[in-house]
Every structure is written in C-alpha cells, then in structure tokens.
Short mmCIF file of N, CA, C and O in Angstrom, two decimals:
data_model
loop_
_atom_site.label_atom_id
_atom_site.label_comp_id
_atom_site.label_asym_id
_atom_site.label_seq_id
_atom_site.Cartn_x
_atom_site.Cartn_y
_atom_site.Cartn_z
N MET A 1 42.67 176.85 75.02
CA MET A 1 42.07 176.15 76.06
C MET A 1 40.70 175.86 75.06
O MET A 1 40.02 176.55 74.53
N LEU A 2 40.47 174.49 75.31
CA LEU A 2 39.26 173.84 74.98
C LEU A 2 38.35 173.15 76.03
O LEU A 2 38.89 172.97 76.94
N LYS A 3 37.05 174.17 76.42
CA LYS A 3 36.39 173.59 77.38
C LYS A 3 35.29 172.66 76.85
O LYS A 3 34.72 172.67 75.65
N PHE A 4 34.93 171.64 77.18
CA PHE A 4 34.07 170.41 76.92
C PHE A 4 33.17 170.29 77.99
O PHE A 4 33.64 170.00 79.10
N ASN A 5 32.01 170.56 77.71
CA ASN A 5 31.02 169.83 78.89
C ASN A 5 30.09 169.00 78.45
O ASN A 5 29.47 169.04 77.15
N GLY A 6 30.35 167.62 78.86
CA GLY A 6 29.97 166.45 78.45
C GLY A 6 30.30 165.40 79.59
O GLY A 6 30.76 165.75 80.61
N THR A 7 30.19 164.43 79.01
CA THR A 7 30.77 162.79 79.56
C THR A 7 31.95 162.54 78.55
O THR A 7 31.66 161.98 77.58
N ILE A 8 32.85 162.16 79.62
CA ILE A 8 33.98 161.41 78.70
C ILE A 8 34.02 159.98 79.73
O ILE A 8 34.28 159.93 80.60
N ILE A 9 34.07 159.00 79.03
CA ILE A 9 34.46 157.27 79.45
C ILE A 9 35.51 156.95 78.96
O ILE A 9 35.72 157.04 77.63
N SER A 10 36.43 156.44 79.92
CA SER A 10 37.85 155.89 79.19
C SER A 10 37.73 154.37 80.14
O SER A 10 37.13 154.48 81.16
N LYS A 11 38.27 153.39 79.58
CA LYS A 11 38.20 152.33 80.03
C LYS A 11 39.70 151.51 79.46
O LYS A 11 39.58 151.35 78.26
N ILE A 12 40.20 151.19 80.72
CA ILE A 12 41.59 150.54 80.20
C ILE A 12 41.73 149.34 81.00
O ILE A 12 41.31 149.58 82.38
N ASN A 13 42.10 148.15 80.73
CA ASN A 13 41.89 146.94 81.49
C ASN A 13 42.46 146.93 82.63
O ASN A 13 42.46 146.55 83.82
N GLY A 14 43.94 147.54 82.68
CA GLY A 14 44.92 147.51 83.80
C GLY A 14 44.46 148.63 84.73
O GLY A 14 45.18 148.96 85.91
N ASN A 15 43.55 149.53 84.75
CA ASN A 15 43.24 150.71 85.58
C ASN A 15 41.65 150.38 85.90
O ASN A 15 40.84 149.92 85.61
N ASN A 16 41.61 150.93 87.10
CA ASN A 16 40.29 151.11 87.78
C ASN A 16 39.75 149.76 87.58
O ASN A 16 38.69 149.53 87.66
N GLY A 17 40.50 148.63 87.99
CA GLY A 17 39.89 147.43 88.25
C GLY A 17 39.07 147.04 87.00
O GLY A 17 38.46 145.76 86.78
N GLY A 18 39.48 147.47 85.62
CA GLY A 18 38.79 147.20 84.37
C GLY A 18 37.54 147.74 84.19
O GLY A 18 36.68 147.68 83.06
N GLN A 19 37.21 148.50 85.03
CA GLN A 19 35.52 149.42 85.21
C GLN A 19 36.19 150.76 84.52
O GLN A 19 37.12 151.24 84.58
N PRO A 20 35.19 151.35 83.95
CA PRO A 20 34.93 152.24 83.30
C PRO A 20 35.10 153.76 83.93
O PRO A 20 34.63 153.49 85.27
N CYS A 21 35.83 154.36 83.74
CA CYS A 21 36.02 155.71 84.51
C CYS A 21 35.42 156.88 83.44
O CYS A 21 35.31 157.22 82.50
N GLU A 22 34.58 157.57 84.33
CA GLU A 22 33.36 158.35 83.72
C GLU A 22 33.80 159.65 84.24
O GLU A 22 33.64 160.06 85.36
N LEU A 23 34.11 160.68 83.67
CA LEU A 23 34.28 162.20 84.01
C LEU A 23 33.06 162.81 83.29
O LEU A 23 32.92 162.90 82.25
N THR A 24 32.43 163.74 84.34
CA THR A 24 31.20 164.50 83.75
C THR A 24 30.86 165.65 84.32
O THR A 24 31.54 165.81 85.13
N GLY A 25 30.75 166.85 83.35
CA GLY A 25 30.60 167.91 83.80
C GLY A 25 31.81 168.83 82.52
O GLY A 25 31.98 168.24 81.43
N LEU A 26 32.13 170.18 82.91
CA LEU A 26 33.00 170.78 82.29
C LEU A 26 34.42 170.52 82.54
O LEU A 26 34.89 170.39 83.78
N ASN A 27 35.09 169.59 81.46
CA ASN A 27 36.42 169.64 81.27
C ASN A 27 37.31 170.45 80.51
O ASN A 27 36.96 170.65 79.49
N LEU A 28 38.47 170.51 80.63
CA LEU A 28 39.23 171.52 80.33
C LEU A 28 40.70 170.80 79.63
O LEU A 28 41.22 169.94 80.08
N PHE A 29 40.70 171.11 78.38
CA PHE A 29 41.73 170.47 77.27
C PHE A 29 43.01 171.90 77.11
O PHE A 29 42.27 172.90 76.76
N LYS A 30 43.92 171.30 76.89
CA LYS A 30 45.01 172.31 76.70
C LYS A 30 46.01 171.88 75.66
O LYS A 30 46.47 170.75 75.70
N SER A 31 46.36 172.91 74.66
CA SER A 31 47.53 172.60 73.77
C SER A 31 48.52 173.57 74.10
O SER A 31 48.32 174.49 73.83
N SER A 32 49.59 173.10 73.90
CA SER A 32 50.87 173.82 74.11
C SER A 32 51.94 173.78 73.15
O SER A 32 51.99 172.75 72.60
N GLY A 33 52.85 174.78 72.97
CA GLY A 33 53.76 174.64 71.96
C GLY A 33 53.43 174.45 70.84
O GLY A 33 52.34 174.84 70.11
N LYS A 34 54.03 173.40 69.83
CA LYS A 34 53.69 172.93 68.60
C LYS A 34 52.96 171.58 68.62
O LYS A 34 52.94 171.21 67.56
N ARG A 35 52.36 171.35 69.64
CA ARG A 35 51.96 170.14 69.73
C ARG A 35 50.14 170.03 68.81
O ARG A 35 49.74 171.42 68.83
N LYS A 36 50.14 169.07 68.36
CA LYS A 36 49.01 168.93 67.05
C LYS A 36 47.64 168.33 67.86
O LYS A 36 46.96 167.56 67.65
N TYR A 37 47.65 168.23 69.35
CA TYR A 37 46.77 167.62 70.05
C TYR A 37 46.51 168.74 71.19
O TYR A 37 47.08 169.27 71.78
N TRP A 38 44.91 168.43 71.88
CA TRP A 38 44.37 168.86 73.15
C TRP A 38 44.78 168.03 74.36
O TRP A 38 44.39 166.77 73.71
N ARG A 39 45.09 168.05 75.30
CA ARG A 39 45.37 167.23 76.30
C ARG A 39 44.32 167.67 77.50
O ARG A 39 44.25 168.65 77.98
N LEU A 40 43.72 166.46 78.04
CA LEU A 40 42.77 166.89 79.00
C LEU A 40 43.62 167.23 80.15
O LEU A 40 44.66 166.46 80.51
N GLN A 41 43.12 168.27 80.78
CA GLN A 41 43.82 168.76 82.09
C GLN A 41 43.73 167.79 83.56
O GLN A 41 44.36 167.78 84.22
N HIS A 42 42.64 167.31 83.72
CA HIS A 42 42.36 166.49 84.67
C HIS A 42 42.59 165.09 84.17
O HIS A 42 42.39 164.37 83.83
N MET A 43 43.89 164.65 84.75
CA MET A 43 44.79 163.37 84.66
C MET A 43 44.60 162.18 85.35
O MET A 43 45.11 161.03 85.19
N LEU A 44 43.95 162.57 86.64
CA LEU A 44 43.91 161.51 87.72
C LEU A 44 42.92 160.43 87.10
O LEU A 44 41.31 161.09 86.89
N ASN A 45 42.98 159.10 87.05
CA ASN A 45 41.92 157.97 87.09
C ASN A 45 40.88 158.05 88.19
O ASN A 45 41.46 158.32 89.11
N CYS A 46 40.06 157.55 88.19
CA CYS A 46 38.96 157.15 89.02
C CYS A 46 39.40 156.38 90.12
O CYS A 46 39.00 156.40 91.02
N ASP A 47 40.71 155.44 89.76
CA ASP A 47 41.27 154.81 90.97
C ASP A 47 41.81 155.74 91.92
O ASP A 47 42.50 155.05 92.94
N GLY A 48 42.24 156.66 91.72
CA GLY A 48 42.92 157.61 92.41
C GLY A 48 44.61 157.48 92.37
O GLY A 48 45.03 158.02 93.31
N GLN A 49 44.95 156.68 91.73
CA GLN A 49 46.30 156.30 91.36
C GLN A 49 46.94 156.56 90.17
O GLN A 49 48.15 156.91 90.00
N THR A 50 46.52 156.38 89.15
CA THR A 50 47.05 155.93 87.88
C THR A 50 46.61 157.57 87.26
O THR A 50 45.81 158.15 87.11
N THR A 51 47.66 157.91 86.26
CA THR A 51 47.49 158.77 85.53
C THR A 51 47.25 158.68 84.09
O THR A 51 47.35 157.98 83.29
N ASP A 52 46.08 159.26 83.53
CA ASP A 52 45.55 159.14 82.30
C ASP A 52 45.65 160.43 81.24
O ASP A 52 45.77 161.18 81.63
N TYR A 53 46.26 159.94 80.35
CA TYR A 53 46.40 160.77 79.01
C TYR A 53 45.29 160.57 78.16
O TYR A 53 45.24 159.91 77.40
N ILE A 54 44.33 161.83 78.10
CA ILE A 54 43.30 161.65 77.09
C ILE A 54 43.44 162.85 76.27
O ILE A 54 43.62 164.05 76.59
N ASP A 55 43.93 162.62 74.94
CA ASP A 55 44.06 163.63 73.91
C ASP A 55 43.03 163.73 72.72
O ASP A 55 42.50 162.81 72.15
N ILE A 56 42.84 164.88 72.30
CA ILE A 56 42.18 165.15 71.11
C ILE A 56 43.09 165.67 69.85
O ILE A 56 43.69 166.70 70.20
N TYR A 57 43.52 164.97 68.87
CA TYR A 57 44.19 165.30 67.75
C TYR A 57 43.49 166.31 66.58
O TYR A 57 42.43 165.76 66.49
N PHE A 58 44.50 167.22 66.29
CA PHE A 58 43.79 168.12 65.21
C PHE A 58 44.67 168.12 63.98
O PHE A 58 45.68 167.91 64.22
#
C-alpha cells in the first residue's frame, strides 16, 4: 500500500463537464499480484458517476 498525502488533479474532457476533479488529503494506492503499478483506491470521479483509474507505474 502506498499512502499519498497531497492533491491529485485529473481532467478528462468527457468527465465532470470537462472540469478538473481534485482530491485533497490522504489517498491510498494499492498494487496487487504482478502488476507494475499502484492504483488509486478512490475511483469515483467528482461527477459521482464515472470511474477513474489513476495509476502510478514503477
């Protein structure tokens, strides 16, 4: 488990009306199996409907 304390901003034109989605505070990333990336565990976009996959590759 990777703990990240800070701000994550994502912006995808088709999500959240094209507006940035900002997550602030403690966020958890997890890597499982043989995956070569950490995946953000909070996957719900700011629009409350869309799933975001935010990964950190290593």
